[in-house]
CSV table of C-alpha atoms and ligand atoms in Angstrom, one decimal:
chain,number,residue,atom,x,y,z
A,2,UNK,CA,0.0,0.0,0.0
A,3,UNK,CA,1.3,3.6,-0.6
A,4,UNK,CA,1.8,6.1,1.9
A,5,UNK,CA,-0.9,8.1,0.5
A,6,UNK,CA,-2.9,5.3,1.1
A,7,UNK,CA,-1.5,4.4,4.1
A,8,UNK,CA,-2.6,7.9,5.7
A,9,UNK,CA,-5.9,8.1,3.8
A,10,UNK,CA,-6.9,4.4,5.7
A,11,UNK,CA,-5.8,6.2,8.3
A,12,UNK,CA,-8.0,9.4,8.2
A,13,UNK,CA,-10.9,7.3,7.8
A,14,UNK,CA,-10.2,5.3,11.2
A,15,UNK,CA,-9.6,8.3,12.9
A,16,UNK,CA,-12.9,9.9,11.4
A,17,UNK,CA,-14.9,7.0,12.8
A,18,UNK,CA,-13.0,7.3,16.0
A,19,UNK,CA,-13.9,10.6,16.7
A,20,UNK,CA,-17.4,10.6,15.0
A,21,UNK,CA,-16.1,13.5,12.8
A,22,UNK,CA,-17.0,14.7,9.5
A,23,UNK,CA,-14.3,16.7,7.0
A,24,UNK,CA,-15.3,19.6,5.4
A,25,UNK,CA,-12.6,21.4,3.0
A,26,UNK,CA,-12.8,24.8,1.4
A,27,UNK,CA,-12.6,24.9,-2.6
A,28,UNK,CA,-8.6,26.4,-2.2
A,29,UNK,CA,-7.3,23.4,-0.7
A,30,UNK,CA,-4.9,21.1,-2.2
A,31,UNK,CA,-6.8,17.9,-4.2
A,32,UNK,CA,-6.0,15.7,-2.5
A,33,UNK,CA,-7.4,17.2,1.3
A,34,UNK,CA,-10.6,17.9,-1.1
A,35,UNK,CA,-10.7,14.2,-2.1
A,36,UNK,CA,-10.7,12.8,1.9
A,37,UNK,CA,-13.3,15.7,2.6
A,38,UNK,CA,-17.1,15.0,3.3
A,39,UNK,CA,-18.1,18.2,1.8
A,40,UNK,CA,-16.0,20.5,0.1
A,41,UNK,CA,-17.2,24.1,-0.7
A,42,UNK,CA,-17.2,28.2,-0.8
A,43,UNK,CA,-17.1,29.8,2.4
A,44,UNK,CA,-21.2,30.3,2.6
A,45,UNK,CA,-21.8,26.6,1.8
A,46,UNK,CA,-19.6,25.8,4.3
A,47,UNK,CA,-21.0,28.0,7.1
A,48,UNK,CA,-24.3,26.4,5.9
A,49,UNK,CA,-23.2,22.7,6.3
A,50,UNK,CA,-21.9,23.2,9.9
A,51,UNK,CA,-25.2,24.1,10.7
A,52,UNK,CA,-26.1,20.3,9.6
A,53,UNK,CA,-24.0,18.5,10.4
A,54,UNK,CA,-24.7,15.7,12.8
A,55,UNK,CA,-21.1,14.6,14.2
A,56,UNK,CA,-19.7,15.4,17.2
A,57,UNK,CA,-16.3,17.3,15.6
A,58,UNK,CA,-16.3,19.2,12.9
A,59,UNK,CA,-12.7,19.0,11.2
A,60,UNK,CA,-12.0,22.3,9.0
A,61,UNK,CA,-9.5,22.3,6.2
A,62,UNK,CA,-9.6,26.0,5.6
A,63,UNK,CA,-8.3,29.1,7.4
A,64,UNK,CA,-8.8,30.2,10.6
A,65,UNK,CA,-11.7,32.6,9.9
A,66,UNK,CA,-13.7,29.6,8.4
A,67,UNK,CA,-13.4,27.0,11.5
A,68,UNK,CA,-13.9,30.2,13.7
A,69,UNK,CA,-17.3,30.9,12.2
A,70,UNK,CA,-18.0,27.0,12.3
A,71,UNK,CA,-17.0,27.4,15.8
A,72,UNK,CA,-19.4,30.4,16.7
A,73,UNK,CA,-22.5,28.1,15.0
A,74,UNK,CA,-21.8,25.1,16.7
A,75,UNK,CA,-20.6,25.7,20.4
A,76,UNK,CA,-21.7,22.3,21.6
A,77,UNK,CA,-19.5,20.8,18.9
A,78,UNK,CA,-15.6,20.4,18.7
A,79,UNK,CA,-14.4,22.1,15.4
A,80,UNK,CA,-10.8,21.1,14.7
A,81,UNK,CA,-8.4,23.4,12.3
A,82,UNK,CA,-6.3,20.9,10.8
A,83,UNK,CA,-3.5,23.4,11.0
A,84,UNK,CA,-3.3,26.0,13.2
A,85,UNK,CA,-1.1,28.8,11.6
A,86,UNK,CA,-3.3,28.5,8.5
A,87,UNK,CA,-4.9,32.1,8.8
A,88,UNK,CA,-6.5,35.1,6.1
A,89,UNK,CA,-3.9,37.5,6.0
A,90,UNK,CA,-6.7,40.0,4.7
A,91,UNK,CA,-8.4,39.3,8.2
A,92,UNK,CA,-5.7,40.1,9.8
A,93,UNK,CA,-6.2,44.0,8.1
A,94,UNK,CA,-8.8,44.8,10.7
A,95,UNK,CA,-9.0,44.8,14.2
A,96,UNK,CA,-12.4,45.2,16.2
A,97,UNK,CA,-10.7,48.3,17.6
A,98,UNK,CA,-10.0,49.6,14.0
A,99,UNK,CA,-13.7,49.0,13.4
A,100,UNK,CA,-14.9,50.9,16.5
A,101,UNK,CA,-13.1,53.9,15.5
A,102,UNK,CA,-14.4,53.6,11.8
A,103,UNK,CA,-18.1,53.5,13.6
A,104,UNK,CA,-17.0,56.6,15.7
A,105,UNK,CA,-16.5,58.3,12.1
A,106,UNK,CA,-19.6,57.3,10.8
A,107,UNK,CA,-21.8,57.3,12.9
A,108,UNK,CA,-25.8,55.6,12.8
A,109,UNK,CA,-24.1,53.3,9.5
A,110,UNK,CA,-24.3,49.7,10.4
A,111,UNK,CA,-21.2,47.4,9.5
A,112,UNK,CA,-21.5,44.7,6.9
A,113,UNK,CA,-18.6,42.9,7.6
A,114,UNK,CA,-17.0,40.2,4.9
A,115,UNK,CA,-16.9,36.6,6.3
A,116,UNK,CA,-13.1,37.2,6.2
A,117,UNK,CA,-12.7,38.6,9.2
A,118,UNK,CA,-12.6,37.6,12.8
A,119,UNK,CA,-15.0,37.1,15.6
A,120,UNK,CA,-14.2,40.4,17.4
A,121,UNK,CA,-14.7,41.8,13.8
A,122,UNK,CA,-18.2,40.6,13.4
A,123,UNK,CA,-19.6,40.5,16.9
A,124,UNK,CA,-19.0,44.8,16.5
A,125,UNK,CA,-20.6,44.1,13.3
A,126,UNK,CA,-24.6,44.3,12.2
A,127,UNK,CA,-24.2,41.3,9.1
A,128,UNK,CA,-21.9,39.1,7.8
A,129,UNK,CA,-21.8,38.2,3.9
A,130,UNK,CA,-19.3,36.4,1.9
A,131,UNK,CA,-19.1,36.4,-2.0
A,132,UNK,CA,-21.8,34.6,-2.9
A,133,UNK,CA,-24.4,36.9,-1.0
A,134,UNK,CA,-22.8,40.1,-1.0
A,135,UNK,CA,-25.3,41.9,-2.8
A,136,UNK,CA,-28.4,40.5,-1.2
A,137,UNK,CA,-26.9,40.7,1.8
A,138,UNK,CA,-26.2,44.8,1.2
A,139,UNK,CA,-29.4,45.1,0.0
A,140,UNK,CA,-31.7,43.7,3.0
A,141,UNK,CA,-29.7,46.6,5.4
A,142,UNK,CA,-32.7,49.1,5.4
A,143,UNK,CA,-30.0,52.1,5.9
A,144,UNK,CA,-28.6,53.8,3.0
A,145,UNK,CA,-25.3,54.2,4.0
A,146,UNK,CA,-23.3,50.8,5.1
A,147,UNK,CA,-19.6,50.5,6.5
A,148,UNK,CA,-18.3,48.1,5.1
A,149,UNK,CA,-15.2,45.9,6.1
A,150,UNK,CA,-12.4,44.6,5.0
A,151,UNK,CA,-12.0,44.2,1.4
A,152,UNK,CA,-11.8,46.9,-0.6
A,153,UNK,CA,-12.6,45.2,-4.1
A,154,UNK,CA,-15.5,43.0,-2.9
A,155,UNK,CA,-16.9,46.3,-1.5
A,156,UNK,CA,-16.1,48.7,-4.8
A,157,UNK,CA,-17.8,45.4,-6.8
A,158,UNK,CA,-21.2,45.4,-4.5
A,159,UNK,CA,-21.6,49.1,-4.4
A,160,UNK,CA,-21.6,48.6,-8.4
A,161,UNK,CA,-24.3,46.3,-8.2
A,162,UNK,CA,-26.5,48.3,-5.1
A,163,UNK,CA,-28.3,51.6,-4.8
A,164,UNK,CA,-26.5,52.1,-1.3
A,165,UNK,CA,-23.4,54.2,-0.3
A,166,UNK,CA,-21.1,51.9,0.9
A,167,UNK,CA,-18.1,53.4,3.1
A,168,UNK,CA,-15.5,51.0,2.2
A,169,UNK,CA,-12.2,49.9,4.4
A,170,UNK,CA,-9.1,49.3,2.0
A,171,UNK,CA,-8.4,45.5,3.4
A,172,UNK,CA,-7.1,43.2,0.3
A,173,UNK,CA,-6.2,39.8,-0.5
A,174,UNK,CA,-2.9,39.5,-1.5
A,175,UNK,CA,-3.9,36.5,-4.2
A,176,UNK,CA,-6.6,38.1,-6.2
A,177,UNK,CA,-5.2,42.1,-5.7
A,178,UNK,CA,-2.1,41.0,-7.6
A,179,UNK,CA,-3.7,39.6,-10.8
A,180,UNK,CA,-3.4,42.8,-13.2
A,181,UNK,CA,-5.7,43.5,-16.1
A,182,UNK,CA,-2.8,43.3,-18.3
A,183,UNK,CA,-2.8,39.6,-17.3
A,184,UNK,CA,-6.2,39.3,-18.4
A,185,UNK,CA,-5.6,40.9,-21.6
A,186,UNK,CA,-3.1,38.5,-22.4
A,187,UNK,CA,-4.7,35.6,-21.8
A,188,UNK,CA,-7.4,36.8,-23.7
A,189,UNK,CA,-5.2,37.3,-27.0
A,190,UNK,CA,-3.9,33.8,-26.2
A,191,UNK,CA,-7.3,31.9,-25.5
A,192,UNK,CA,-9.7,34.4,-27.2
A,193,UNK,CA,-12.6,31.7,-27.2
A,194,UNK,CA,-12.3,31.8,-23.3
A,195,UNK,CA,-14.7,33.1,-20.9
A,196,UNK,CA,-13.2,34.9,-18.4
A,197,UNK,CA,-14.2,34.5,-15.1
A,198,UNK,CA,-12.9,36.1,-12.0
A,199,UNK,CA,-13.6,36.3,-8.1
A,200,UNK,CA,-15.0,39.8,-6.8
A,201,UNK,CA,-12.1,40.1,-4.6
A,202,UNK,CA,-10.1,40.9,-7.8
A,203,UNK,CA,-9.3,44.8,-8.1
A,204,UNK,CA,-12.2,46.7,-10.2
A,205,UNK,CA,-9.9,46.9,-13.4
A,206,UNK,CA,-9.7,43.3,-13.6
A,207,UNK,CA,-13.4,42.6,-13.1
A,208,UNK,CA,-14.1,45.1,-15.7
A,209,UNK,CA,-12.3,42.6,-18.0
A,210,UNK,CA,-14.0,39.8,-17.3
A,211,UNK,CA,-17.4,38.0,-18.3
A,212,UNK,CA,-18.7,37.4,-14.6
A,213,UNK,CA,-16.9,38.2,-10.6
A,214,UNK,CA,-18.8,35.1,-8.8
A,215,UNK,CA,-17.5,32.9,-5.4
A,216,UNK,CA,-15.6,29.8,-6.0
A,217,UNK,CA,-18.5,27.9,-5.9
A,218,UNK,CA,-20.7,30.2,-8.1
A,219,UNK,CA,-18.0,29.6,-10.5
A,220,UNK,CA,-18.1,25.4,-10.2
A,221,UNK,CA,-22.3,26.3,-11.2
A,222,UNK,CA,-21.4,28.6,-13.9
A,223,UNK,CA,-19.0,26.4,-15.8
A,224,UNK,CA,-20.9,23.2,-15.7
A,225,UNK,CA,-24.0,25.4,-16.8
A,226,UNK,CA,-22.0,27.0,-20.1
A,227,UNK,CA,-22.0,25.5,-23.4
A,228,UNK,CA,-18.3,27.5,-23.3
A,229,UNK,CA,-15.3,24.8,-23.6
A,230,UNK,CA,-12.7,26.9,-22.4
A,231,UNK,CA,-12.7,29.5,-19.1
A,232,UNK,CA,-10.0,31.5,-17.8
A,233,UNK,CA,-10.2,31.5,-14.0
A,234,UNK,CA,-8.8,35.0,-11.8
A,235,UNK,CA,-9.1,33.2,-8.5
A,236,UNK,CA,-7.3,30.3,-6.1
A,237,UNK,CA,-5.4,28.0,-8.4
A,238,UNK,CA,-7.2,25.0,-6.0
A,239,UNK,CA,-10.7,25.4,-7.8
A,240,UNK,CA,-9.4,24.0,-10.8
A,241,UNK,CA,-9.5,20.6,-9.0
A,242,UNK,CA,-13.2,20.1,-8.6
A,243,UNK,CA,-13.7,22.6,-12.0
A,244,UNK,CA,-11.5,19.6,-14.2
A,245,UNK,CA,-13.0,16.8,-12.1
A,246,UNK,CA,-16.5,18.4,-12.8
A,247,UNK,CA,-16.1,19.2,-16.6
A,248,UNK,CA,-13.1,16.3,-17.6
A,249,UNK,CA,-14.1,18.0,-21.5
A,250,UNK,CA,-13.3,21.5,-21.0
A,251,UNK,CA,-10.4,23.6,-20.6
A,252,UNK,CA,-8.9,25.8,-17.9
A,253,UNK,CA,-6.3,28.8,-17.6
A,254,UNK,CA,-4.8,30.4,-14.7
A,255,UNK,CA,-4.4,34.3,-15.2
A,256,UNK,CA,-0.6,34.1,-13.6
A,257,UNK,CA,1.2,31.3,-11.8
A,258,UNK,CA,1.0,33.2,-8.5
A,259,UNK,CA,-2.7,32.7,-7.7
A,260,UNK,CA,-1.8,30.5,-5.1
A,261,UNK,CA,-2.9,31.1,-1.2
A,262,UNK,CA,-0.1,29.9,0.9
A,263,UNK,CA,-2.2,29.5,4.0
A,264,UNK,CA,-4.3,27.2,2.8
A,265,UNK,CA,-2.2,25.4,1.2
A,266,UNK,CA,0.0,24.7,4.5
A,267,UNK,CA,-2.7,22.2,5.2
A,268,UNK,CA,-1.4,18.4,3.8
A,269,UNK,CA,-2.9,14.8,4.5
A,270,UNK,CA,-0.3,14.6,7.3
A,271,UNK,CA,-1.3,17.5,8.8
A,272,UNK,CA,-5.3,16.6,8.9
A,273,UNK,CA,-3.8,13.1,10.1
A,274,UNK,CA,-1.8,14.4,12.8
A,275,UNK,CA,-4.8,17.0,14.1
A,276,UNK,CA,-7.0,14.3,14.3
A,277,UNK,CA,-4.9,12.0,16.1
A,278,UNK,CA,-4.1,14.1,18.7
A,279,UNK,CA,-6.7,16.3,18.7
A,280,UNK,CA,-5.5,19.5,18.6
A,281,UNK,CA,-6.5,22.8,17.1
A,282,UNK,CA,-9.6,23.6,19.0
A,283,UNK,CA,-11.1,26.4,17.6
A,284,UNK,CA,-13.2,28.3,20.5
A,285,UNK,CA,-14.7,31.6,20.7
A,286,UNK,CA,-15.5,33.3,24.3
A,287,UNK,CA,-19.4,33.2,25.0
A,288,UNK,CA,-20.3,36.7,25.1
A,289,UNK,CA,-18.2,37.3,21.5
A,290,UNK,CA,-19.2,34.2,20.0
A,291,UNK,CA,-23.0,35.7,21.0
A,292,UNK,CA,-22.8,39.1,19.3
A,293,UNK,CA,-20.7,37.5,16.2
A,294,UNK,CA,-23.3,35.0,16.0
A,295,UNK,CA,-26.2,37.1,15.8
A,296,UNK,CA,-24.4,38.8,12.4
A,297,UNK,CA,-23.9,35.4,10.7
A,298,UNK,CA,-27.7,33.9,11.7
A,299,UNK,CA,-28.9,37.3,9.8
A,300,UNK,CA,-26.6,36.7,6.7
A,301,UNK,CA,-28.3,32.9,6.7
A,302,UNK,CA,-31.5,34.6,6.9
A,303,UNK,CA,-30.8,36.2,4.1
A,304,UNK,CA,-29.3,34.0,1.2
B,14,13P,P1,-15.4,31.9,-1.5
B,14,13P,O1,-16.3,32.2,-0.4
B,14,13P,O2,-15.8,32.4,-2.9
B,14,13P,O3,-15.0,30.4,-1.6
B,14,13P,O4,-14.0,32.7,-1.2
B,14,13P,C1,-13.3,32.6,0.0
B,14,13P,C2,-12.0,33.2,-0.1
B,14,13P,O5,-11.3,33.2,0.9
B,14,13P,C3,-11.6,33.9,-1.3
B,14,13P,O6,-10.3,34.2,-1.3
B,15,SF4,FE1,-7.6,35.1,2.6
B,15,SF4,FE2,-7.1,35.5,0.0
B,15,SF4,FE3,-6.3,33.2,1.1
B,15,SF4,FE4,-8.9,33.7,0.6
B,15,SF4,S1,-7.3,33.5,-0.9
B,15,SF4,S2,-8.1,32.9,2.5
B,15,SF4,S3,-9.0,35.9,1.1
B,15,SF4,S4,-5.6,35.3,1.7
């Protein structure tokens, strides 16, 4: 037996050991999505830890994910299968950064990005990720909206809303990098390509592009198009399910740098070695996990 089988066999023991199910965000490496239970976009993943049925919940993702699995499911244990995997864009804003933005603005209510810690959202009104953004923006009945942390998910909402949004300059570092020169190129070099980007890509780049959607809107839109070839502005990690889904079609990368290192720190050993000695509790303290869960329950409300 090889050792990726060897670790795989032992996954599964481990999984039955602890009465634990595996859920993996789209971004991780194939072969973490392939032992998962259910992989996803951060919304579907919120979603499933709300129905799940085991006692731990073990996260392949980044910190902010397992955290907001954490703040849904306090009875349960939710593992990060590594601990140092993190969102450096969450790290942008503080709750005490986001105070003193309220202080500025005041009687505008915070819609606050998944992305972002507990502090973050427990000071925040709603939570929305890229799938819901605009719904979410949209079911605020004020007219002008802080909105935290990153910058080009905010610029593409306010495009698509009739409310002001106040917007905080947080980035990520793997989408904020892809230029629309990039796009361009590939373009002259696939020119029967749909392009197809994530809204945290800057505004010049989603210009460029056919539709800004979440990594699982993206899995949806390709296996609904008639199109045989896409060029893809987000994680390099989607193109795992996107060539397992659609084994006909074909795929390109805007740059060889769309890769998130944090999520990619997480390996079969590492879920292996979690599991086995159970480590990487993710916890939130009650009266945070309170206020941060009230934000998420209304973004579930509304999408
Ligand atoms: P999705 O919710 O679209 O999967 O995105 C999460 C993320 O971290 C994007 O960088
Ligand atoms: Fe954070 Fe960007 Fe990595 Fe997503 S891809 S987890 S936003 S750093």
């Amino acid at each position: 037996m090889s050792s990726i089988e060897n670790i795989r066999e032992k996954i599964a023991e481990l999984k039955e050991e602890l009465g634990a199910v595996i859920v993996a965000h789209n971004y991780q490496r194939p072969e973490v999505q392939d032992i998962a239970d259910f992989v996803g976009d951060s919304l579907e993943l919120a979603r499933k830890c709300t129905q799940v049925d085991a006692e731990t919940i073990v996260f392949c993702g980044v910190h902010f994910m397992a955290e907001t699995a954490a703040i849904l499911n306090p009875d349960r244990t939710v593992l990060l299968a590594e601990s140092c995997a993190g969102c450096p864009m969450a790290d942008m804003i503080t709750a005490d950064e986001l105070r003193e933005w309220q202080k500025r603005y005041p009687g505008a209510p915070v819609v606050c990005y998944v992305n972002s810690s507990a502090e973050v959202k427990a000071e925040s009104y709603i939570c929305c990720t890229s799938a819901n953004g605009v719904a979410v923006v949209d079911s605020v009945p004020n007219d002008e909206i802080i909105f935290v942390p990153d910058q080009n998910l905010g610029h593409y909402i306010s495009t698509q809303t009739k409310k002001r949004l106040i917007i905080y300059p947080g980035f990520c570092y793997v989408h904020h990098r892809i230029k629309p020169e990039q796009v361009k190129l590939a373009q002259r070099l696939h020119p029967d390509a749909e392009v197809i980007v994530h809204p945290e890509c800057r505004p010049d780049v989603i210009a460029l592009a056919e539709a800004a959607l979440s990594t699982s809107q993206m899995l949806r839109y390709v296996k609904a198009s008639s199109r045989e070839s896409f060029i893809i502005g987000t994680e390099e990690g989607l193109l795992h399910q996107l060539r397992k889904e659609n084994p006909d079609k074909f795929f390109y990368l805007l740059s060889n740098s769309q890769i998130c290192t944090d999520m990619k720190k997480i390996t079969l050993e590492v879920v292996a070695r979690t599991m086995e000695l159970r480590q990487n509790r993710i916890t939130v303290p009650e009266e945070i996990r309170l206020k941060a869960k009230q934000a998420v329950d209304r973004m579930l409300a509304v999408s």
